[in-house]
mmCIF file with all atom_site columns, C-alpha atoms in Angstrom:
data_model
loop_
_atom_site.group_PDB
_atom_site.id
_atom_site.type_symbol
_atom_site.label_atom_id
_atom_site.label_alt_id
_atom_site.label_comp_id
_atom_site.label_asym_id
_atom_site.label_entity_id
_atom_site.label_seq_id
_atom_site.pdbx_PDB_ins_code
_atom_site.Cartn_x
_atom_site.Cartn_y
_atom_site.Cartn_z
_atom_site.occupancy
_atom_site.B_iso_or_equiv
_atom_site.pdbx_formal_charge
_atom_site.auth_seq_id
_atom_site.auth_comp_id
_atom_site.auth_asym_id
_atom_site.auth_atom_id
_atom_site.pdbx_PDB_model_num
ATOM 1   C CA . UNK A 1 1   ? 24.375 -114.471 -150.529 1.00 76.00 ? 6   UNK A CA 1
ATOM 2   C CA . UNK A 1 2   ? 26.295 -116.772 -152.612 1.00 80.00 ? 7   UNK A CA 1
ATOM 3   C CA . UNK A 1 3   ? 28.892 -117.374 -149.790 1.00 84.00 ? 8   UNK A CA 1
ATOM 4   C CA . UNK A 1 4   ? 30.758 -120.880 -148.786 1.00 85.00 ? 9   UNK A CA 1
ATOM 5   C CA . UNK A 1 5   ? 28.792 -122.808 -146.220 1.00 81.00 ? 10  UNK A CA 1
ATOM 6   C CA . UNK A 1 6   ? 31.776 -122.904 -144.445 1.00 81.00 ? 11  UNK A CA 1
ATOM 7   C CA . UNK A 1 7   ? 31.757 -118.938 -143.688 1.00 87.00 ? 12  UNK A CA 1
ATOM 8   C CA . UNK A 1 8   ? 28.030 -118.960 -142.115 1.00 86.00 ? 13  UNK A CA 1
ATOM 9   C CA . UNK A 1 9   ? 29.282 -120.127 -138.443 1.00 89.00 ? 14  UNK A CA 1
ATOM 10  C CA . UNK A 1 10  ? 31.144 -116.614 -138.594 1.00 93.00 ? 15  UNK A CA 1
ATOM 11  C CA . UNK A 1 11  ? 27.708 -115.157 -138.054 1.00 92.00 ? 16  UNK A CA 1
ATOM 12  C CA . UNK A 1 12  ? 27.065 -117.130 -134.718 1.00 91.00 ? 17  UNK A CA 1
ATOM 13  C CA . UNK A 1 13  ? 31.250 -116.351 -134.361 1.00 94.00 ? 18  UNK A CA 1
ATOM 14  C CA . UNK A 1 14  ? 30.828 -112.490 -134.580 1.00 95.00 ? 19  UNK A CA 1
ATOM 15  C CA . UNK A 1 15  ? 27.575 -112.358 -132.462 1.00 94.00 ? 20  UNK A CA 1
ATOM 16  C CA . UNK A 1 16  ? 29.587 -114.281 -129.942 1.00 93.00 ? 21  UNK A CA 1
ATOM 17  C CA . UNK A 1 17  ? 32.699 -112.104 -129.956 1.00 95.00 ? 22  UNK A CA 1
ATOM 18  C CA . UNK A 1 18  ? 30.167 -108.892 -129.729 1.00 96.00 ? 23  UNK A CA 1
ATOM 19  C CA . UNK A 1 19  ? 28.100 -110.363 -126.591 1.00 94.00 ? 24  UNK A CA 1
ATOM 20  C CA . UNK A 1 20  ? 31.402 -110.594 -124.574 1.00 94.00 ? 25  UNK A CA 1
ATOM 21  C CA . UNK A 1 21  ? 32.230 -107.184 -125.573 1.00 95.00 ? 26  UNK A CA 1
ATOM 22  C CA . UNK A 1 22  ? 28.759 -106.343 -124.274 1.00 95.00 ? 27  UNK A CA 1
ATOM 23  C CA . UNK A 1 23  ? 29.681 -107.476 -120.592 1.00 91.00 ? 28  UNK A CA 1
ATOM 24  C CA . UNK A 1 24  ? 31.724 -105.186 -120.339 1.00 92.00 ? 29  UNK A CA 1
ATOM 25  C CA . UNK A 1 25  ? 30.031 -101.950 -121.102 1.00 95.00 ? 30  UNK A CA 1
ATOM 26  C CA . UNK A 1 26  ? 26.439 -102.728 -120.496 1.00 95.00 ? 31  UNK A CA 1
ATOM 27  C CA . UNK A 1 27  ? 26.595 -103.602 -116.896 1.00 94.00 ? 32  UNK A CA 1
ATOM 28  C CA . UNK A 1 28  ? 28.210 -100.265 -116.356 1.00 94.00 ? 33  UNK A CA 1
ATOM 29  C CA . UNK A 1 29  ? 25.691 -98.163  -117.687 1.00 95.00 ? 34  UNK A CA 1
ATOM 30  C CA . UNK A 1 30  ? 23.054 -100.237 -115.552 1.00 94.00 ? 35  UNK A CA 1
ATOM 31  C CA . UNK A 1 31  ? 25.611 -99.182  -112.661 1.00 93.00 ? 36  UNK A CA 1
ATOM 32  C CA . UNK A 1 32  ? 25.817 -95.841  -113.918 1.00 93.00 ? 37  UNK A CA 1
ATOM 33  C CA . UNK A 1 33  ? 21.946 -95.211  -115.219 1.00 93.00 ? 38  UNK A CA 1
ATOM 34  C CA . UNK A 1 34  ? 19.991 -98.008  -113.803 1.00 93.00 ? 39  UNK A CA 1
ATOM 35  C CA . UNK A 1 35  ? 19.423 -101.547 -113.975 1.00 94.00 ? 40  UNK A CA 1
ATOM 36  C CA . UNK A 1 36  ? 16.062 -101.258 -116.392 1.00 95.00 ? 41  UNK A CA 1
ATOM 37  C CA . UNK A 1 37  ? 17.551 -98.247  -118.897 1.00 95.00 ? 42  UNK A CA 1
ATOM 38  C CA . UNK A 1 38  ? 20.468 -100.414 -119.307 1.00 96.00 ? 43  UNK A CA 1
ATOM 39  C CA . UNK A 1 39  ? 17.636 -103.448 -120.261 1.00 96.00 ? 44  UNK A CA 1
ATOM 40  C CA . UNK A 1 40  ? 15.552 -101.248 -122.200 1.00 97.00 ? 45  UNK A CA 1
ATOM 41  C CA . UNK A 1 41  ? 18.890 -100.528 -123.762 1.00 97.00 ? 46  UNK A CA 1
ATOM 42  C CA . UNK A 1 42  ? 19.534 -103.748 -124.918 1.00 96.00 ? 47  UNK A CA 1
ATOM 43  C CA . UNK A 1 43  ? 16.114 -104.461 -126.133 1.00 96.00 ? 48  UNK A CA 1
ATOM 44  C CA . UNK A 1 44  ? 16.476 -101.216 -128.764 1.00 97.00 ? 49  UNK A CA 1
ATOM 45  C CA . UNK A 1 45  ? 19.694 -102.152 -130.258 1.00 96.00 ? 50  UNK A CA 1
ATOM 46  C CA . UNK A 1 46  ? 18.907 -105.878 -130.320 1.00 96.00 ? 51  UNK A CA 1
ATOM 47  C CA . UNK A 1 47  ? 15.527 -104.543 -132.477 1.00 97.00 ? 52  UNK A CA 1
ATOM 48  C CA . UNK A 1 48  ? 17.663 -102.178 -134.666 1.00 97.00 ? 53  UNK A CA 1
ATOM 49  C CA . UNK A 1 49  ? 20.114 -105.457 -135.448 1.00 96.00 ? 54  UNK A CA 1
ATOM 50  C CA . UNK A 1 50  ? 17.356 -107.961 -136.210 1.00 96.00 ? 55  UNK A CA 1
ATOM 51  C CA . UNK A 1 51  ? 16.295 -105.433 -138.599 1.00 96.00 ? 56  UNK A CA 1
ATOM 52  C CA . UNK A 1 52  ? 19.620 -104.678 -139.985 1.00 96.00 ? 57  UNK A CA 1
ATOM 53  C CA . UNK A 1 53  ? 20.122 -108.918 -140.470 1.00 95.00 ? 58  UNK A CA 1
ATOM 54  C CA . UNK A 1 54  ? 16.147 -108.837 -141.835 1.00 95.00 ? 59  UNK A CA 1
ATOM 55  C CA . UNK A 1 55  ? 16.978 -106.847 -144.533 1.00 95.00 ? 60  UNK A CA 1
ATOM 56  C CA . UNK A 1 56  ? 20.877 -107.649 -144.987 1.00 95.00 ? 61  UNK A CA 1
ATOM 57  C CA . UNK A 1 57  ? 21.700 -107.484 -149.093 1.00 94.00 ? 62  UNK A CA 1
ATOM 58  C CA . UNK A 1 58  ? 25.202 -108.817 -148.591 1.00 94.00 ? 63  UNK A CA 1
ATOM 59  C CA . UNK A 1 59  ? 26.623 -111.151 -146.306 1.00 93.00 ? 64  UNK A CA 1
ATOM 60  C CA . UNK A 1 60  ? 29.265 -108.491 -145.117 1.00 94.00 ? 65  UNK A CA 1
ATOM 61  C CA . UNK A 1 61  ? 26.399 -106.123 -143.787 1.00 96.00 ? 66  UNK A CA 1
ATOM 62  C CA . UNK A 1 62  ? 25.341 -109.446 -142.125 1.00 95.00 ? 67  UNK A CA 1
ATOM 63  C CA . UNK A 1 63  ? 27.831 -109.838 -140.328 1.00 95.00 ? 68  UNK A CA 1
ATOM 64  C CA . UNK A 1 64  ? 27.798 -106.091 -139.270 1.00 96.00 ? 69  UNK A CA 1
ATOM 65  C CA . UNK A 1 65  ? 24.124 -106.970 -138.099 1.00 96.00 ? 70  UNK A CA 1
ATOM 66  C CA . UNK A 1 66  ? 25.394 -109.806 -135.948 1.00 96.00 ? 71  UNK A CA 1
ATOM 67  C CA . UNK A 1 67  ? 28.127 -107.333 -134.313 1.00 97.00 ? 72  UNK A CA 1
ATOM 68  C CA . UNK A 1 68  ? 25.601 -104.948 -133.631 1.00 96.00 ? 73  UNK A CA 1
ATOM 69  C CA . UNK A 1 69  ? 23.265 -107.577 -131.978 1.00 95.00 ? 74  UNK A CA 1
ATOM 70  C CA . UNK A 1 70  ? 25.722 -108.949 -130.151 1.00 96.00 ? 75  UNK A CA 1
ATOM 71  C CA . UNK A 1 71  ? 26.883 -105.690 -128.777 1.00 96.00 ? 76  UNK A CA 1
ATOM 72  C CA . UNK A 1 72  ? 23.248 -105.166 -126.974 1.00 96.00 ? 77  UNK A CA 1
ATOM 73  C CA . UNK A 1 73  ? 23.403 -108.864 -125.551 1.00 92.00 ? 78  UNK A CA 1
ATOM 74  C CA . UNK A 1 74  ? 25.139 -108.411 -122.721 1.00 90.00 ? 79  UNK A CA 1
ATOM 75  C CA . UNK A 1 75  ? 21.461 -108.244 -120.183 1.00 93.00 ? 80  UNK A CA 1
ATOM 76  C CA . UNK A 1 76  ? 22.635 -111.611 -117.893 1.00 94.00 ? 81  UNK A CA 1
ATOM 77  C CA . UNK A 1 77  ? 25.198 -109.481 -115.561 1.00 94.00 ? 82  UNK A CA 1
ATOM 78  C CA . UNK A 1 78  ? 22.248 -106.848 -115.697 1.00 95.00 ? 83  UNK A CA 1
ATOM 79  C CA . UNK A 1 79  ? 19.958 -109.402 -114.460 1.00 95.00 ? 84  UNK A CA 1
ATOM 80  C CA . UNK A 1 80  ? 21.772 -110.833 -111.877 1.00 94.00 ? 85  UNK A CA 1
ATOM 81  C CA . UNK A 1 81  ? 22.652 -107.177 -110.544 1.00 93.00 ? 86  UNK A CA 1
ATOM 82  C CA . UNK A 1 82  ? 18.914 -106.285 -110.990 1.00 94.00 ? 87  UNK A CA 1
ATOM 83  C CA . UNK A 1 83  ? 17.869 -109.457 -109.038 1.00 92.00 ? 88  UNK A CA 1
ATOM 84  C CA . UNK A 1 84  ? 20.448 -108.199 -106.182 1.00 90.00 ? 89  UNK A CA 1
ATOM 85  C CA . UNK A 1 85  ? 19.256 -105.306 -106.088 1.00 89.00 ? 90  UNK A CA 1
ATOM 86  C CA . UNK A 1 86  ? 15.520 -106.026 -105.308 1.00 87.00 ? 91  UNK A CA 1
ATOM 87  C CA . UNK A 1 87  ? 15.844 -109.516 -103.116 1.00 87.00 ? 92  UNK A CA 1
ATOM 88  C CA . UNK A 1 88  ? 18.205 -110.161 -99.473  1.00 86.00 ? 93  UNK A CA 1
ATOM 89  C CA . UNK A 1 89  ? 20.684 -112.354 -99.458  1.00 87.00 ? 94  UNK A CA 1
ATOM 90  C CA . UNK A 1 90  ? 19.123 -115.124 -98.320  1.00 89.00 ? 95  UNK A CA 1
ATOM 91  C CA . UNK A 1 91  ? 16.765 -115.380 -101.463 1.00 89.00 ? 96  UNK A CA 1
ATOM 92  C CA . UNK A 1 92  ? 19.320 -114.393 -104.074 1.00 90.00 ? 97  UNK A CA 1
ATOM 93  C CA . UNK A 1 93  ? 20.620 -117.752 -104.989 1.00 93.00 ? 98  UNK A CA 1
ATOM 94  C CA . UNK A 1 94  ? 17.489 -119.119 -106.163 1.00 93.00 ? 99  UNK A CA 1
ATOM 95  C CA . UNK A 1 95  ? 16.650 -116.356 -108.885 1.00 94.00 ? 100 UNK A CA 1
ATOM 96  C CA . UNK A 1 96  ? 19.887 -116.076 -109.772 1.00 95.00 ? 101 UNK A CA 1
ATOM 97  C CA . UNK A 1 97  ? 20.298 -119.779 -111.102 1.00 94.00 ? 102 UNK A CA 1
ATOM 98  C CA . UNK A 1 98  ? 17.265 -119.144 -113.067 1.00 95.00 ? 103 UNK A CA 1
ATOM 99  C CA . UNK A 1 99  ? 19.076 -116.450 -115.408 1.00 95.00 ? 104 UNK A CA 1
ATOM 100 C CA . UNK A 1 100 ? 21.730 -119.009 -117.048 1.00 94.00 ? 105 UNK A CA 1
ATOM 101 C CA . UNK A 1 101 ? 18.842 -121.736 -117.309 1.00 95.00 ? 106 UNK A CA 1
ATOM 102 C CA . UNK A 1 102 ? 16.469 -118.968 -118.990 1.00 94.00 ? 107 UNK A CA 1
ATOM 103 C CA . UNK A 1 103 ? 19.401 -118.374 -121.349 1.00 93.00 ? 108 UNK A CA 1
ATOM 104 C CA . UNK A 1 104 ? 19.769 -121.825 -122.240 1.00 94.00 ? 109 UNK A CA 1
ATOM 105 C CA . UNK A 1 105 ? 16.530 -122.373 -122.630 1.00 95.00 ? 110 UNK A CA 1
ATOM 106 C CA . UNK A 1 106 ? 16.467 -119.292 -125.075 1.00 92.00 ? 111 UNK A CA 1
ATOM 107 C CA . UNK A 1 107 ? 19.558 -121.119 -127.191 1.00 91.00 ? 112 UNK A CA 1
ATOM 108 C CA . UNK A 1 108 ? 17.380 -124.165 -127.274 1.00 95.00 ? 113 UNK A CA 1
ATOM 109 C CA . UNK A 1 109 ? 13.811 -123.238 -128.549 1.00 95.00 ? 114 UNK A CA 1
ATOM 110 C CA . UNK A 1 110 ? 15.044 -119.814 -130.278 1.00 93.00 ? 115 UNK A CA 1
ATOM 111 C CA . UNK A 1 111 ? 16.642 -121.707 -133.333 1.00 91.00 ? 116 UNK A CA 1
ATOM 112 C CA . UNK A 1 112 ? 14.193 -124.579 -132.808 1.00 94.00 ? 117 UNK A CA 1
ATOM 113 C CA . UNK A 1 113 ? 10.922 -121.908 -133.948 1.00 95.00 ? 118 UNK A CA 1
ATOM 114 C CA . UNK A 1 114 ? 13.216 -120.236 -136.267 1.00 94.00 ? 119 UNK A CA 1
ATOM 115 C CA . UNK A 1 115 ? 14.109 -123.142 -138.179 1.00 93.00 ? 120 UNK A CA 1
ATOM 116 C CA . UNK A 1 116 ? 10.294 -124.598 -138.526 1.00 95.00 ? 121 UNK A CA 1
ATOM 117 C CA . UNK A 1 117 ? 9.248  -120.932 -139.827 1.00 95.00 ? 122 UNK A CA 1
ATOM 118 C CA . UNK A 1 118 ? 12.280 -121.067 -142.088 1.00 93.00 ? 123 UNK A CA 1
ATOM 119 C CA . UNK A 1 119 ? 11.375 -123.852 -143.885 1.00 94.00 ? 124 UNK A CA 1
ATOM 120 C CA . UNK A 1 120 ? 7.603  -122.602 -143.697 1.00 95.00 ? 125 UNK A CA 1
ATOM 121 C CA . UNK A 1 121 ? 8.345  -119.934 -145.799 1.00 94.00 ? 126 UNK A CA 1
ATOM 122 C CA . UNK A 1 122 ? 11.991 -121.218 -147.569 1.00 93.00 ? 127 UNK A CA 1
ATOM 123 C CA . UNK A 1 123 ? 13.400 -117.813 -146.288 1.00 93.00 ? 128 UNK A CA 1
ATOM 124 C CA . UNK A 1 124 ? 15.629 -117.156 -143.465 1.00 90.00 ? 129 UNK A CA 1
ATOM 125 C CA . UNK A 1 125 ? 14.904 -113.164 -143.583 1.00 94.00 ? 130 UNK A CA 1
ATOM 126 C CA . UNK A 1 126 ? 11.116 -114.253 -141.799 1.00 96.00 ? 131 UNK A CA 1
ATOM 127 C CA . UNK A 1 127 ? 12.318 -115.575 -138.502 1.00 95.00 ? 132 UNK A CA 1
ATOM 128 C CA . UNK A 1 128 ? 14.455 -112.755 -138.474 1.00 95.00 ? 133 UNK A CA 1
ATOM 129 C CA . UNK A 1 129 ? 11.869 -110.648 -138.813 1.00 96.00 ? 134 UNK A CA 1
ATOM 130 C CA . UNK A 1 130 ? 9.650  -112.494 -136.623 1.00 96.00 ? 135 UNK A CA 1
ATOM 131 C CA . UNK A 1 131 ? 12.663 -111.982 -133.740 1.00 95.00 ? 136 UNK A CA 1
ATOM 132 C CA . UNK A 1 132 ? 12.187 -108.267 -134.380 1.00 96.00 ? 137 UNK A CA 1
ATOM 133 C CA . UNK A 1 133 ? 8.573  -107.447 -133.998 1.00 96.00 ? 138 UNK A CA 1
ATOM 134 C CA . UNK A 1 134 ? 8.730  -110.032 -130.957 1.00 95.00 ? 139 UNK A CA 1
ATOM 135 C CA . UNK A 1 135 ? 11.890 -108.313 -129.275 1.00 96.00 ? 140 UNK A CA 1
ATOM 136 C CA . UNK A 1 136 ? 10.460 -104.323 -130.635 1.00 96.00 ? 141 UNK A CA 1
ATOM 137 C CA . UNK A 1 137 ? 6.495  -105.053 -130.293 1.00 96.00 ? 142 UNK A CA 1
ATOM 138 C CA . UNK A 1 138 ? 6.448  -106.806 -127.270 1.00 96.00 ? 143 UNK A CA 1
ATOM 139 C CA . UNK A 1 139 ? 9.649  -107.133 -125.202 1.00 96.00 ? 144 UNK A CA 1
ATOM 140 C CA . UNK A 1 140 ? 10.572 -103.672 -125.319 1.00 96.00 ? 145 UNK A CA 1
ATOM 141 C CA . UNK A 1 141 ? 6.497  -102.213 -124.251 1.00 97.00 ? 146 UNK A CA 1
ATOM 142 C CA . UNK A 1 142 ? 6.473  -104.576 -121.510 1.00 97.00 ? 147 UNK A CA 1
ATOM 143 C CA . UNK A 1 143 ? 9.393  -104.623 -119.711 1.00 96.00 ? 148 UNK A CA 1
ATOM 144 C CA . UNK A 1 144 ? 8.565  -99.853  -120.076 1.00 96.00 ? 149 UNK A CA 1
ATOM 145 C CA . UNK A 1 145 ? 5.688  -100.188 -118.651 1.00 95.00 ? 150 UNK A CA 1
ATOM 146 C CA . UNK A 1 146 ? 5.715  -103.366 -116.538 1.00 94.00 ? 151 UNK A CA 1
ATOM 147 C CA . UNK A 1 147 ? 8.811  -103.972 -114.929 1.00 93.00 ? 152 UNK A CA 1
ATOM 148 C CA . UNK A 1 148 ? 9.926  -101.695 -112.117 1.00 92.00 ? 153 UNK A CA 1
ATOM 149 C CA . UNK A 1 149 ? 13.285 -99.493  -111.709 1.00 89.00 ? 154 UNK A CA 1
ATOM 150 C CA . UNK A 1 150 ? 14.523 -101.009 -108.880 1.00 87.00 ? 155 UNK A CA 1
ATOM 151 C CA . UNK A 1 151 ? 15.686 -97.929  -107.371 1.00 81.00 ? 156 UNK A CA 1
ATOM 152 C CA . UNK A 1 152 ? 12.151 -96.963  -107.150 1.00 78.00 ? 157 UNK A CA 1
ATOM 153 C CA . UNK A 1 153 ? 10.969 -100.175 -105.152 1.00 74.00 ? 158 UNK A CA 1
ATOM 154 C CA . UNK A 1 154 ? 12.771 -98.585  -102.191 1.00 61.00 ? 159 UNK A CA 1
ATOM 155 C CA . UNK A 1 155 ? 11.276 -94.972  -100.736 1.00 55.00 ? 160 UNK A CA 1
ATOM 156 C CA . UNK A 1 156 ? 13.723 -92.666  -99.104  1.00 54.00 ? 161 UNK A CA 1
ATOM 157 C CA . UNK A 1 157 ? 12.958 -93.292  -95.379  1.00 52.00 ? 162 UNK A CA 1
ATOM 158 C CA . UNK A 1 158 ? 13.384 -97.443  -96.242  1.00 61.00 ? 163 UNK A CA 1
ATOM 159 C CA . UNK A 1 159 ? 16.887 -96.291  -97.591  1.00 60.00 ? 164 UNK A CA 1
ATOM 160 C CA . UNK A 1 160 ? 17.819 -93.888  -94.723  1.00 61.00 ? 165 UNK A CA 1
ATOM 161 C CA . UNK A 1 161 ? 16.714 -97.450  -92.278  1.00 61.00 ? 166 UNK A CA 1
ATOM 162 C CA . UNK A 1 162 ? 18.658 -99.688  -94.116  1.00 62.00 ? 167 UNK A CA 1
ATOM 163 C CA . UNK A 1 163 ? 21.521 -97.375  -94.122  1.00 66.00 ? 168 UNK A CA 1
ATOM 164 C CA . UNK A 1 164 ? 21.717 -96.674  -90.485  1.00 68.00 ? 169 UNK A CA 1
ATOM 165 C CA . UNK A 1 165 ? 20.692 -100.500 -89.679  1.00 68.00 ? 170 UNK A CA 1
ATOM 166 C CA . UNK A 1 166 ? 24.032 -101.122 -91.849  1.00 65.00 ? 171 UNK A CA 1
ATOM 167 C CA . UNK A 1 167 ? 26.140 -99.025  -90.283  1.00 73.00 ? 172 UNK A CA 1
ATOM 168 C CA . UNK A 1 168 ? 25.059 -99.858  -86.762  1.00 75.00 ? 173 UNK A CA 1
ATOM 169 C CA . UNK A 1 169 ? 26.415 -104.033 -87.878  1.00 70.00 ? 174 UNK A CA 1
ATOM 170 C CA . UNK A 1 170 ? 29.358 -101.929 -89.057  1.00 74.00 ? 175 UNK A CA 1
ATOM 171 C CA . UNK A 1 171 ? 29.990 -100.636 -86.026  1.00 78.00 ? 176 UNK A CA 1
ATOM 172 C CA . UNK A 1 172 ? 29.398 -103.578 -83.940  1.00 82.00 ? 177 UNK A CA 1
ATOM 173 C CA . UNK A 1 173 ? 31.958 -105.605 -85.745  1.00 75.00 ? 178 UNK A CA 1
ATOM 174 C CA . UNK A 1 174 ? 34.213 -103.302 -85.628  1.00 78.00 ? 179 UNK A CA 1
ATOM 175 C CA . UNK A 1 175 ? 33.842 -103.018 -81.767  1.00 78.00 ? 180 UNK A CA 1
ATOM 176 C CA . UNK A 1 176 ? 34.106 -106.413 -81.633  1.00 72.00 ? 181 UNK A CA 1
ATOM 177 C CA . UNK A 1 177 ? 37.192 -106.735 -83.096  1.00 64.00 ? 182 UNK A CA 1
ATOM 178 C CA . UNK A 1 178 ? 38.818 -103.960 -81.232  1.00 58.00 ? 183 UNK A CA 1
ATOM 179 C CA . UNK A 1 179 ? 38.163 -105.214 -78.000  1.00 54.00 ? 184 UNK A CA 1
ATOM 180 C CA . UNK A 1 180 ? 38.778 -109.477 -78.827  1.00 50.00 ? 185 UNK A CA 1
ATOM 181 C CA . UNK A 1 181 ? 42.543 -108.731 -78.885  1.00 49.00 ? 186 UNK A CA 1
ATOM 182 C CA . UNK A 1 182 ? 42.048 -106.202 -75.434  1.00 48.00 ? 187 UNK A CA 1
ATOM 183 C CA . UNK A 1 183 ? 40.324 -109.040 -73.460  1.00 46.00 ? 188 UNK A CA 1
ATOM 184 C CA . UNK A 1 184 ? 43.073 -111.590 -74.896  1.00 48.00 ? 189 UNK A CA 1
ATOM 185 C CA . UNK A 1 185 ? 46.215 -109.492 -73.865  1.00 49.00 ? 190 UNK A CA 1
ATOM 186 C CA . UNK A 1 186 ? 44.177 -108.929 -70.421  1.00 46.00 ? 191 UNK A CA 1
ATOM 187 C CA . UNK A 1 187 ? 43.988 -112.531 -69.677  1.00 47.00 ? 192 UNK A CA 1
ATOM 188 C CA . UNK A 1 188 ? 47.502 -112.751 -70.846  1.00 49.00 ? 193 UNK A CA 1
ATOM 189 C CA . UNK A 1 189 ? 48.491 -110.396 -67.748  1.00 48.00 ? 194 UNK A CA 1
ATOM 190 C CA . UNK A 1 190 ? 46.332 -111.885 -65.173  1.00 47.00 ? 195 UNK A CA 1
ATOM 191 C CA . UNK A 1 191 ? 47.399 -115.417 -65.986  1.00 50.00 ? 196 UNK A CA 1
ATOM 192 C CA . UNK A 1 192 ? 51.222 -114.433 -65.658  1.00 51.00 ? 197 UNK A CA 1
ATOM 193 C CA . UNK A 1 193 ? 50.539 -112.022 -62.817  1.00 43.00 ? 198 UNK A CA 1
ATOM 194 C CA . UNK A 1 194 ? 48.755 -115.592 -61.213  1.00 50.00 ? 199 UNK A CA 1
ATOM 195 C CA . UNK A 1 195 ? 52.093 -116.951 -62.042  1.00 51.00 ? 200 UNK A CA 1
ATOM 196 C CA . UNK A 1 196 ? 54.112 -114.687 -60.342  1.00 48.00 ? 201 UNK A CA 1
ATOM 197 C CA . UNK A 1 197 ? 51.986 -114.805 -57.237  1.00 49.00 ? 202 UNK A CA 1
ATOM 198 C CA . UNK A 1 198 ? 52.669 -118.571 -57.154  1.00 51.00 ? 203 UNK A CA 1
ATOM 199 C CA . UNK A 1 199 ? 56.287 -118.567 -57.461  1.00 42.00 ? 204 UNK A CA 1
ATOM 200 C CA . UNK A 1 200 ? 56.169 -115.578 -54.221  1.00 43.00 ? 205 UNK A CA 1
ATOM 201 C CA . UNK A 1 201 ? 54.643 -118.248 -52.481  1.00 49.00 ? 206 UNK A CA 1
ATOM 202 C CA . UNK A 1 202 ? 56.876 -121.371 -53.032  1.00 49.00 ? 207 UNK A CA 1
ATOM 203 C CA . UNK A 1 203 ? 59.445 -119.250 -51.832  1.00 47.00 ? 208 UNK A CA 1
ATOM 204 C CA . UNK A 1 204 ? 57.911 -118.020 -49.109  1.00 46.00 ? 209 UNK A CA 1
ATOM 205 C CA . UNK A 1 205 ? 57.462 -121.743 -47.931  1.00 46.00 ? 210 UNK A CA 1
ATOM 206 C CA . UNK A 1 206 ? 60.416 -122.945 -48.550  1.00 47.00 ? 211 UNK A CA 1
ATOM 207 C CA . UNK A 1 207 ? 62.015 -120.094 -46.649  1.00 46.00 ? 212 UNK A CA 1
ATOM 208 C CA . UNK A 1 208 ? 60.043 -120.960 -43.450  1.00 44.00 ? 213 UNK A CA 1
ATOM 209 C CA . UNK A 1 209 ? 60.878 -124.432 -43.998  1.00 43.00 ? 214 UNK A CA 1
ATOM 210 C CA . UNK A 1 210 ? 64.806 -123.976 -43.978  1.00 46.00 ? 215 UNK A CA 1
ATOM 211 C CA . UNK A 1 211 ? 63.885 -122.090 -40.938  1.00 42.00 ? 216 UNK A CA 1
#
């Protein structure tokens, strides 16, 4: 493109800037539409963008294509929500930490295997293209017709159990804490009504004593 070298971290810059953006509308629609439309989502536009960057002729519509990638980046939130959504509690923790690690591990060999078919070919438009037939061609078929919509992982009666099951602890702990401060104040009362009953009877005694 004929640019500076110092203007090609804007590319990385802009993506950056765009994938925060991203957190904060894609994780709605998943709330909105579903955890795996919102992912499905994400792998269209990121397609659409490598191809945009593949065949970029200026380094201004470049950096639109990195804008436009960055804008469909925003799957970890959707992740984490989707791995909430299909595990309890208890076994949350451990999938969770394994989004941020995949991620990293993405940052690592992604430019790694792009920068060996770079210099392959002396042409950074391949691994580009490369990213999209591997995001469009594969990514996108599998996670249609392999990966579940966690909303259907759950049939109706399931739902209606873990609903009533929920509001049954609900109600307990609620109960609970409506009678705790009951049986406090009650044991308030009988210890000073014990304390009243002992006072009646030192007097009592020492009356008969003066007598």
């Amino acid at each position: 493109f004929h640019v500076d070298r110092g203007l090609v971290g804007l590319v990385f810059s802009v993506g950056s800037f765009a994938t925060l953006l991203s957190d904060l509308w894609l994780p709605r629609v998943s709330d909105s539409y579903g955890r795996k439309p919102a992912i499905v989502l994400s792998l269209i536009g990121s397609t659409i963008a490598y191809g945009f960057e593949a065949v970029a002729p200026t380094f201004g519509f470049l950096l639109f294509a990195a804008f436009v990638g960055g804008m469909f980046g925003g799957t970890p939130p959707v992740a984490v929500a989707y791995i909430s959504d299909i595990y309890p509690p208890r076994e949350r923790p451990q999938y969770i930490g394994l989004v941020p690690a995949i991620v990293s591990s993405c940052f690592v060999l992604g430019p790694t295997i792009g920068g060996f078919i770079s210099n392959a070919t002396n042409s950074f438009r391949v691994p580009i293209t490369v990213s999209a037939v591997v995001c469009g061609a594969l990514a996108l078929p599998l996670v249609v017709l392999f990966v579940p919509d966690p909303r259907h992982l759950v049939n109706d009666r399931e739902k209606e159990d873990l609903i009533e099951l929920s509001e049954k602890d609900e109600a307990i702990s609620n109960s609970q804490g409506e009678t705790s401060p009951a049986g406090s104040s009650a044991g308030k009362e009988a210890k000073q009504v014990d304390e009243s009953s002992s006072l009646i009877d030192g007097g009592d005694s020492g009356g008969r004593e003066d007598q």
